[in-house]
PDB file of C-alpha atoms in Angstrom:
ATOM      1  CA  UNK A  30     -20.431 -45.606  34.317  1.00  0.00           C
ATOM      2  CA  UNK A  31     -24.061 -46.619  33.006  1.00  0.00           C
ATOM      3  CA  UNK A  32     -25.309 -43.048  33.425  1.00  0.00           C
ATOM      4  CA  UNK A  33     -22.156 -41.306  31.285  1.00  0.00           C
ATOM      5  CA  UNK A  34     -23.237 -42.996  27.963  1.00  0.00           C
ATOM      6  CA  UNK A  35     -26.968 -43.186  28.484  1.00  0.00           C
ATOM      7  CA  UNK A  36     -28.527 -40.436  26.216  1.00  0.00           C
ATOM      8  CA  UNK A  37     -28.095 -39.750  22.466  1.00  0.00           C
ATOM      9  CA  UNK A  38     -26.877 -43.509  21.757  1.00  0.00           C
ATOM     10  CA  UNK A  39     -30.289 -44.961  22.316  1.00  0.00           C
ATOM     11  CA  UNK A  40     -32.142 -43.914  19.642  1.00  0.00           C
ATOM     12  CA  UNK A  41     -28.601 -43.810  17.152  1.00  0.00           C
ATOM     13  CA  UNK A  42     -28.543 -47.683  17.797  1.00  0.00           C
ATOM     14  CA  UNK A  43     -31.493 -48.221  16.020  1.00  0.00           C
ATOM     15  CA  UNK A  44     -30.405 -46.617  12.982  1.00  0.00           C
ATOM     16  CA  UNK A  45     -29.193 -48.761   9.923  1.00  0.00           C
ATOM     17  CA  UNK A  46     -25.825 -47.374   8.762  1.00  0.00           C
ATOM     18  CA  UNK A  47     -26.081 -45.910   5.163  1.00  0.00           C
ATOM     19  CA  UNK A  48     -24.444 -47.634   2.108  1.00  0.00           C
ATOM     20  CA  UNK A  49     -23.602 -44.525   0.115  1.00  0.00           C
ATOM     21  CA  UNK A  50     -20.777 -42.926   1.781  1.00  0.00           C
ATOM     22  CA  UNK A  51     -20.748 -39.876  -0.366  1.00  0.00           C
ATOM     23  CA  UNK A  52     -24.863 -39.253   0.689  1.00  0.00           C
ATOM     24  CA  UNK A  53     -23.151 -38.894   4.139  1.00  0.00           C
ATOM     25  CA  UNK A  54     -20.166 -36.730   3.254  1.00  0.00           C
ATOM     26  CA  UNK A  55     -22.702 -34.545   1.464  1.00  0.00           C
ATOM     27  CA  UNK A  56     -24.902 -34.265   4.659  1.00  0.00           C
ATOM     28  CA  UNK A  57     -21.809 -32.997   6.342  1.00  0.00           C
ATOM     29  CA  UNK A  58     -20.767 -30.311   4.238  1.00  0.00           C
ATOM     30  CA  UNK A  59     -25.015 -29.028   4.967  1.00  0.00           C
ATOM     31  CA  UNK A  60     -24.868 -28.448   8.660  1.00  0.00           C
ATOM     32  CA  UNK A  61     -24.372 -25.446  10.593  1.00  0.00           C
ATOM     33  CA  UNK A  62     -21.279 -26.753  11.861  1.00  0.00           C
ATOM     34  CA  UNK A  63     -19.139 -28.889   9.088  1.00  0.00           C
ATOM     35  CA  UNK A  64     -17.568 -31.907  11.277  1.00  0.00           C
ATOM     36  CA  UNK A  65     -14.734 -33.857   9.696  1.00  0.00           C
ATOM     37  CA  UNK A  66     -14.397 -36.636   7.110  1.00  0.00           C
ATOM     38  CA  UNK A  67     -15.343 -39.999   7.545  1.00  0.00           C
ATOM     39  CA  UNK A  68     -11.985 -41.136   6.363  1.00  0.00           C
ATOM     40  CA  UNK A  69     -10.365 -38.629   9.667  1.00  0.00           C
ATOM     41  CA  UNK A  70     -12.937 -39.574  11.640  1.00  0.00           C
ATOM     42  CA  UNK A  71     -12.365 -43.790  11.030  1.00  0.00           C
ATOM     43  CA  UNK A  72      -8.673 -42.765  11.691  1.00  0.00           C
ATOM     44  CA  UNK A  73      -9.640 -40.880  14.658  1.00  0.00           C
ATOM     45  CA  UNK A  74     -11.948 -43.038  16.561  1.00  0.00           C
ATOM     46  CA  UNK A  75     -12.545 -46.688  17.206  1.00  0.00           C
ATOM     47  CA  UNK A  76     -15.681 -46.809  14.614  1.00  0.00           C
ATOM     48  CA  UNK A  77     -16.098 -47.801  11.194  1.00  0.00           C
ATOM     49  CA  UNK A  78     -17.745 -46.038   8.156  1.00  0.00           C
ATOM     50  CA  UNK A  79     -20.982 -47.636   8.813  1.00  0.00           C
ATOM     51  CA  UNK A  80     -21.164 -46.995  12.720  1.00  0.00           C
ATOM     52  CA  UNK A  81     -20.155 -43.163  12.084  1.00  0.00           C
ATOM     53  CA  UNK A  82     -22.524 -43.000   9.480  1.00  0.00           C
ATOM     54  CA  UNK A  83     -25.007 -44.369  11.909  1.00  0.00           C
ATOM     55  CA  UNK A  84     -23.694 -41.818  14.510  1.00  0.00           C
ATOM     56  CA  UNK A  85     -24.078 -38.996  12.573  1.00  0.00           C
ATOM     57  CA  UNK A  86     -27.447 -39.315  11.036  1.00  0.00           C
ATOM     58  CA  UNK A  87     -28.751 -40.322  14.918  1.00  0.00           C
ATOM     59  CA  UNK A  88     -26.855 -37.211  15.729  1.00  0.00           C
ATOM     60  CA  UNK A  89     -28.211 -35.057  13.021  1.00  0.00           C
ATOM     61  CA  UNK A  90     -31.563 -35.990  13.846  1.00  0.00           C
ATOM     62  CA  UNK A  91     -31.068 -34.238  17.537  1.00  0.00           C
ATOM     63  CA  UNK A  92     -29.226 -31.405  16.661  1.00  0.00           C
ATOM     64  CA  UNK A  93     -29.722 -30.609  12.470  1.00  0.00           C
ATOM     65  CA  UNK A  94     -27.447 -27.762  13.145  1.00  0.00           C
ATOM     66  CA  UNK A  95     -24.652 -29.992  13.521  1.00  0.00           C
ATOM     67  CA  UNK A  96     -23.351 -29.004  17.333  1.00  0.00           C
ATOM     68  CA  UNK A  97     -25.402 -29.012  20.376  1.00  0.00           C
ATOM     69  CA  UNK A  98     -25.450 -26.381  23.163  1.00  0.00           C
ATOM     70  CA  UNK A  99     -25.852 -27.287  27.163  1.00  0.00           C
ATOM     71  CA  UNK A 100     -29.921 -26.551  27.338  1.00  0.00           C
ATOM     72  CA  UNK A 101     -30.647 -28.843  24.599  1.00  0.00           C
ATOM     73  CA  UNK A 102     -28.656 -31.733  25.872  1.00  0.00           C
ATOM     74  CA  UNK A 103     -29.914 -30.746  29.035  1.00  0.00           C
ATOM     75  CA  UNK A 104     -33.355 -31.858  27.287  1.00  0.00           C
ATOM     76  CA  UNK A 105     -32.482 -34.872  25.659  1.00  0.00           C
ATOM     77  CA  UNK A 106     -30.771 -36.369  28.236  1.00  0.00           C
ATOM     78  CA  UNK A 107     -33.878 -35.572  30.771  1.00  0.00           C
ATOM     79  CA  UNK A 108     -35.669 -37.794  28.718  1.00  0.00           C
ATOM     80  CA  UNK A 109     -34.096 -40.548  30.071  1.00  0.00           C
ATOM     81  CA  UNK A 110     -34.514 -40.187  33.688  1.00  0.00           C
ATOM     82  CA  UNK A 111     -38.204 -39.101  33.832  1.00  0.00           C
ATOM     83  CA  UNK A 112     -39.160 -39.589  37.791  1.00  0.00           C
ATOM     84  CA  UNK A 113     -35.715 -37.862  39.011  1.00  0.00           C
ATOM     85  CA  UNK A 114     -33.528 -34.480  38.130  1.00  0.00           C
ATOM     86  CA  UNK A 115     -30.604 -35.141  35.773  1.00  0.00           C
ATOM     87  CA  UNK A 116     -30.231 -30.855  35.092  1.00  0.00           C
ATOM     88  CA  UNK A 117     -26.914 -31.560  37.091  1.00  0.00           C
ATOM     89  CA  UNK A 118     -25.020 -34.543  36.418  1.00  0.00           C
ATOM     90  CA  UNK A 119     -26.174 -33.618  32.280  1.00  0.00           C
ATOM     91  CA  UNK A 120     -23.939 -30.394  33.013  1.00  0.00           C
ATOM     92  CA  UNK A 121     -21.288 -32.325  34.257  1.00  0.00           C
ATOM     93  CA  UNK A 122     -21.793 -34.889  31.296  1.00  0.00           C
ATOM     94  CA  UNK A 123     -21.804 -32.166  28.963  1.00  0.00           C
ATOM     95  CA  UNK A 124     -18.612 -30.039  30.378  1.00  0.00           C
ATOM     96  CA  UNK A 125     -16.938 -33.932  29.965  1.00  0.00           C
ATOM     97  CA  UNK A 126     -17.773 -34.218  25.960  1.00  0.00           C
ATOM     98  CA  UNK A 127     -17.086 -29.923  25.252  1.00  0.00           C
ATOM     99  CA  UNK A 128     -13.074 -30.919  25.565  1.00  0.00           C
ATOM    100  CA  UNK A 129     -12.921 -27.198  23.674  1.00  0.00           C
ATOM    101  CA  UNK A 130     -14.418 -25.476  25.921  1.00  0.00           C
ATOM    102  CA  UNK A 131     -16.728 -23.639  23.867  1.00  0.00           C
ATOM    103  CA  UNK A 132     -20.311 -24.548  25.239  1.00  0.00           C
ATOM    104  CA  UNK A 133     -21.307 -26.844  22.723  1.00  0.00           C
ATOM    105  CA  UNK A 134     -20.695 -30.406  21.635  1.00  0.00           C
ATOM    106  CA  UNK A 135     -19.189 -30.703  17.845  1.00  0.00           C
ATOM    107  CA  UNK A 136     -19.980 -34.190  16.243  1.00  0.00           C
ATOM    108  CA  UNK A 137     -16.411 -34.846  16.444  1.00  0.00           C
ATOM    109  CA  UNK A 138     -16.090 -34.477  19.991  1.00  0.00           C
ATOM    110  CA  UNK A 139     -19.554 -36.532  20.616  1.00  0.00           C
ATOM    111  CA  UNK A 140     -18.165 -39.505  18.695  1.00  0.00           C
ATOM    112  CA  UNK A 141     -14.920 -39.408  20.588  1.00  0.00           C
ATOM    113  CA  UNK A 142     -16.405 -39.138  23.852  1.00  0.00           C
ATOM    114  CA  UNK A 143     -18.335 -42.438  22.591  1.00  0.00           C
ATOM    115  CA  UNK A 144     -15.401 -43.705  21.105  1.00  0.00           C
ATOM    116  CA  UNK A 145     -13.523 -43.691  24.882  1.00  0.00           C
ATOM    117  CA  UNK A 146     -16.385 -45.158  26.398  1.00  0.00           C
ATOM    118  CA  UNK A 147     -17.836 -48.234  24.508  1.00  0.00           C
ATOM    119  CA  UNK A 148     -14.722 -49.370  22.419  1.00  0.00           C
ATOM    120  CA  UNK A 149     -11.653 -47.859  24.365  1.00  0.00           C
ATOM    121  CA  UNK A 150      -9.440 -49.619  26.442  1.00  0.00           C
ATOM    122  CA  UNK A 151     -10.294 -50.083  30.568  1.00  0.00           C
ATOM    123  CA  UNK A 152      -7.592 -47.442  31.045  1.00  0.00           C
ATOM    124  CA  UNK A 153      -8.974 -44.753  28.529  1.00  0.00           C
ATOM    125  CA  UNK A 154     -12.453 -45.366  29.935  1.00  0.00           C
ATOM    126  CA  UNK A 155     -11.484 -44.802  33.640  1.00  0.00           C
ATOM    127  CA  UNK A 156      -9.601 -41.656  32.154  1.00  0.00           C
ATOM    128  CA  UNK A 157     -12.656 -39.770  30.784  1.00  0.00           C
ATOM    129  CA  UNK A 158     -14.535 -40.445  33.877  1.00  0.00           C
ATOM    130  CA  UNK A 159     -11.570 -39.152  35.999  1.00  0.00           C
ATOM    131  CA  UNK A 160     -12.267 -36.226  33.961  1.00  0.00           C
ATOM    132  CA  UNK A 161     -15.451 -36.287  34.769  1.00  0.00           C
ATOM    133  CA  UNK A 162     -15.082 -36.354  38.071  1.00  0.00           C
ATOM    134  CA  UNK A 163     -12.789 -33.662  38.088  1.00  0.00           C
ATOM    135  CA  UNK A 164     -14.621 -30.326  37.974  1.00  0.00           C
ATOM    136  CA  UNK A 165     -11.896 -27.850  38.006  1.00  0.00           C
ATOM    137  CA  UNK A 166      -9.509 -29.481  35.871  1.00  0.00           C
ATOM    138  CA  UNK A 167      -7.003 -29.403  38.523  1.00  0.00           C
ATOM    139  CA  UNK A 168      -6.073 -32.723  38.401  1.00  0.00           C
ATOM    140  CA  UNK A 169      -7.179 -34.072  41.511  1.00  0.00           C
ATOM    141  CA  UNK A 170     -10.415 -35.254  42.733  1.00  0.00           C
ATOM    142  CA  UNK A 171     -11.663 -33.621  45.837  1.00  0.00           C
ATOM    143  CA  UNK A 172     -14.197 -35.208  48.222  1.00  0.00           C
ATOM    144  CA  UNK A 173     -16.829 -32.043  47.646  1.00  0.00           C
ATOM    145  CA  UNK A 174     -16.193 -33.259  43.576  1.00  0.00           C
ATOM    146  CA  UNK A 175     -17.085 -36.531  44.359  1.00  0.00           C
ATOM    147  CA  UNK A 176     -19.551 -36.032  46.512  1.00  0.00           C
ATOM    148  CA  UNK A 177     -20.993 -33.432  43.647  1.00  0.00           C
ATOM    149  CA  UNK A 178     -21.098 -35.913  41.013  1.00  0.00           C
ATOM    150  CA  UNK A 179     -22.698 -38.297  42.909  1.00  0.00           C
ATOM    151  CA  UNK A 180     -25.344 -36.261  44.499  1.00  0.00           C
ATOM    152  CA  UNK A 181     -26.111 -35.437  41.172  1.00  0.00           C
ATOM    153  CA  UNK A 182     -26.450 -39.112  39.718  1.00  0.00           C
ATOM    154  CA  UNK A 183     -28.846 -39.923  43.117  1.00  0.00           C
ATOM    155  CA  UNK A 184     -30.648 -36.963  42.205  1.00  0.00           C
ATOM    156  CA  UNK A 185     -31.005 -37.957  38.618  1.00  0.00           C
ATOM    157  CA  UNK A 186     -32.811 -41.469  39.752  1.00  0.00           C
ATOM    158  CA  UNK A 187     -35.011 -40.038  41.723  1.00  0.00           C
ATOM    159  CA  UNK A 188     -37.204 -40.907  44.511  1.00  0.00           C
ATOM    160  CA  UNK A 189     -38.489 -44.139  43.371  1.00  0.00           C
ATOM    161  CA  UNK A 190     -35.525 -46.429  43.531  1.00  0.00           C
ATOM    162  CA  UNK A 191     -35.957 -49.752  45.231  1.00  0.00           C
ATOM    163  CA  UNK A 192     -35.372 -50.143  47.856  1.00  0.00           C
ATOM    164  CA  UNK A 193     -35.514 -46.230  48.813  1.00  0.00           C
ATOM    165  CA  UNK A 194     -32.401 -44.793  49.256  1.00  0.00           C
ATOM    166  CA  UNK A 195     -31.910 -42.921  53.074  1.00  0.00           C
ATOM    167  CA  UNK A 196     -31.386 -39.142  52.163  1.00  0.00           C
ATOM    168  CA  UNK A 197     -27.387 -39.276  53.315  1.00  0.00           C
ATOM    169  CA  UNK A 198     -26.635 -42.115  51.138  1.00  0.00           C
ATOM    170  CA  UNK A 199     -24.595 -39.634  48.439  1.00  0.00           C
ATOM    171  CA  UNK A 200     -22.516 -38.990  51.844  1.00  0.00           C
ATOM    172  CA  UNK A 201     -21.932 -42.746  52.784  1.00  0.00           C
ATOM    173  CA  UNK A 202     -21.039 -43.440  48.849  1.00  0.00           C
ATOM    174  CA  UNK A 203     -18.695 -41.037  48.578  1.00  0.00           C
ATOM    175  CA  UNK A 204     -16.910 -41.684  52.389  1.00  0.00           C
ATOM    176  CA  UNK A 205     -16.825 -44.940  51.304  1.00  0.00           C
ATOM    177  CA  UNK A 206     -15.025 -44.649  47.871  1.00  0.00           C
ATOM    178  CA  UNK A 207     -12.955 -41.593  49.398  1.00  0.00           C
ATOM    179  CA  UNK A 208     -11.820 -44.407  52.080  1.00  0.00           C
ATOM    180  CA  UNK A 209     -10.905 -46.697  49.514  1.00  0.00           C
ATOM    181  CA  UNK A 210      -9.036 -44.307  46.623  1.00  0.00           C
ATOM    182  CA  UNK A 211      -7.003 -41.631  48.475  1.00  0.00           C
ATOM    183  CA  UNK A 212      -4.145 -44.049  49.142  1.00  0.00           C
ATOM    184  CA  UNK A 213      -1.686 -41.886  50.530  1.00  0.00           C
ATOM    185  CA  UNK A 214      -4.577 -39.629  52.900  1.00  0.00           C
ATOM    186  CA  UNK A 215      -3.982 -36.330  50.965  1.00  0.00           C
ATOM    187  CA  UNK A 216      -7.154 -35.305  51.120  1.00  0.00           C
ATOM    188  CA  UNK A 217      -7.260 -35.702  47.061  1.00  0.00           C
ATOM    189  CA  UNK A 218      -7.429 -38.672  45.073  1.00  0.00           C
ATOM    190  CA  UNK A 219      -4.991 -38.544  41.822  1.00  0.00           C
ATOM    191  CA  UNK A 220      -5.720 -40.532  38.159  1.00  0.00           C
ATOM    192  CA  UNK A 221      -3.366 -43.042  39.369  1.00  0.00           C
ATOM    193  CA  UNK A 222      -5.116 -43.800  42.423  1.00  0.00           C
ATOM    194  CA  UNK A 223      -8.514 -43.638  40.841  1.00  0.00           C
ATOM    195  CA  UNK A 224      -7.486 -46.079  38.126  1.00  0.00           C
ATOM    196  CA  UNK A 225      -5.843 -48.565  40.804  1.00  0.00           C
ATOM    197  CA  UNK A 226      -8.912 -48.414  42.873  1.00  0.00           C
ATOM    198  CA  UNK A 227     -11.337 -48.666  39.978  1.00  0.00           C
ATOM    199  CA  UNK A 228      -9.176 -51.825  38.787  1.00  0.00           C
ATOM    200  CA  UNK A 229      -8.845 -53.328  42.375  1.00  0.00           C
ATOM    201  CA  UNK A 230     -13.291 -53.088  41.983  1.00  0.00           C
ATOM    202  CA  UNK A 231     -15.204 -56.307  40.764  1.00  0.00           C
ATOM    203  CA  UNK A 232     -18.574 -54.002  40.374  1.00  0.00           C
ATOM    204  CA  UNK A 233     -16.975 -51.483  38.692  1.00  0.00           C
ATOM    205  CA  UNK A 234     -14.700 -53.493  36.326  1.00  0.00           C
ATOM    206  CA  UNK A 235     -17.737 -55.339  35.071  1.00  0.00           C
ATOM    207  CA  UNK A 236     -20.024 -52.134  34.473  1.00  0.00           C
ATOM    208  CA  UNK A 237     -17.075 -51.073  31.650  1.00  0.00           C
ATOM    209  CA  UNK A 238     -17.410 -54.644  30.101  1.00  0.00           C
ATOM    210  CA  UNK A 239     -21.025 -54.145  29.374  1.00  0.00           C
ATOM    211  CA  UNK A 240     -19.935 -51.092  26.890  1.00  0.00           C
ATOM    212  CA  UNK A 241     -18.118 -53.378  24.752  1.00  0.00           C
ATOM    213  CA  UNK A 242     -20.598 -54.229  22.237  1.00  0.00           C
ATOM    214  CA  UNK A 243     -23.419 -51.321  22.616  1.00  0.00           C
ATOM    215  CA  UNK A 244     -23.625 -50.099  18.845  1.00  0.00           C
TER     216      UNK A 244
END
């Protein structure tokens, strides 16, 4: 879960939120792309004013046009991961936050992507990354998707991990979890399963607690 919220949120943080709400309304209405009202936005998302307000500015910074296409988050998010490859698991990230499809990332759909993962509930965080984790959209997770995803995230870390990671460890990671989530041996694991599994997991229950007060 670490890796999914890593990228544009570190430098946003740092941002103090803006007192004069209409300065940031106005901003709005001057990108490429015209995202929604604060007052939608509040009612859409777990933030207040001030924290969209920081959002957005962090956001407009990045991408002044107002949406951001795959290369550039591509880009960003490299930035991050300097001594590995994270051209992969960012495509995966960013198919996860373009819910429309449309091969970019509106400011609407960043902030409910963050929304979901540092101030959602433990089953609407496990949720998104089922969706992550499920590449076709078919509903299912397949071993090859898992096994994707997480060859991706070893790839994105890179070769100086300690202690070094043997070269079939994505394998043994995802045999392992494969083991544990397809309950009924279908050869898939479902979003039931996944949450049950996820929820059954001391590591993995306290990596979504550490989300909980990020911005």
């Amino acid at each position: 879960m670490g890796a999914v919220v890593g990228t544009l949120t570190m430098q946003i943080k740092q941002r103090r939120p803006s007192t004069d709400t209409a300065d940031d309304d106005m901003e709005m209405t001057m990108a490429s792309h015209r995202p929604e009202g604060l007052n939608q936005l509040e009612a859409q998302t777990n933030f207040s004013k001030g924290e969209l307000q920081v959002l957005y500015r962090g956001f407009k910074n990045e991408c002044p046009s107002g949406i951001v296409n795959e290369e550039t988050f591509k880009q960003i998010y490299s930035q991050f991961f300097p001594h590995g490859d994270a051209s992969t698991y960012a495509h995966y990230l960013f198919n996860a936050f373009d819910t429309a499809h449309s091969g970019s990332i509106k400011f609407e759909e960043f902030v409910a992507a963050l929304s979901i993962l540092l101030k959602g509930s433990v089953t609407e965080k496990l949720q998104w990354t089922f969706n992550l984790y499920d590449i076709n959209r078919d509903g299912y997770i397949s071993k090859d998707e898992m096994t994707d995803i997480v060859r991706a995230i070893y790839d994105m870390m890179g070769k100086y991990t300690y202690p070094v990671l043997k070269t079939d460890a994505p394998k043994q990671h995802v045999d392992a979890f494969f083991q544990k989530m397809d309950k009924n041996r279908d050869g898939v694991v479902t979003l039931d399963e996944f949450i049950l599994s996820c929820q059954e997991d001391e590591n993995i229950m306290r990596s979504l607690e550490l989300f909980e007060n990020v911005i």
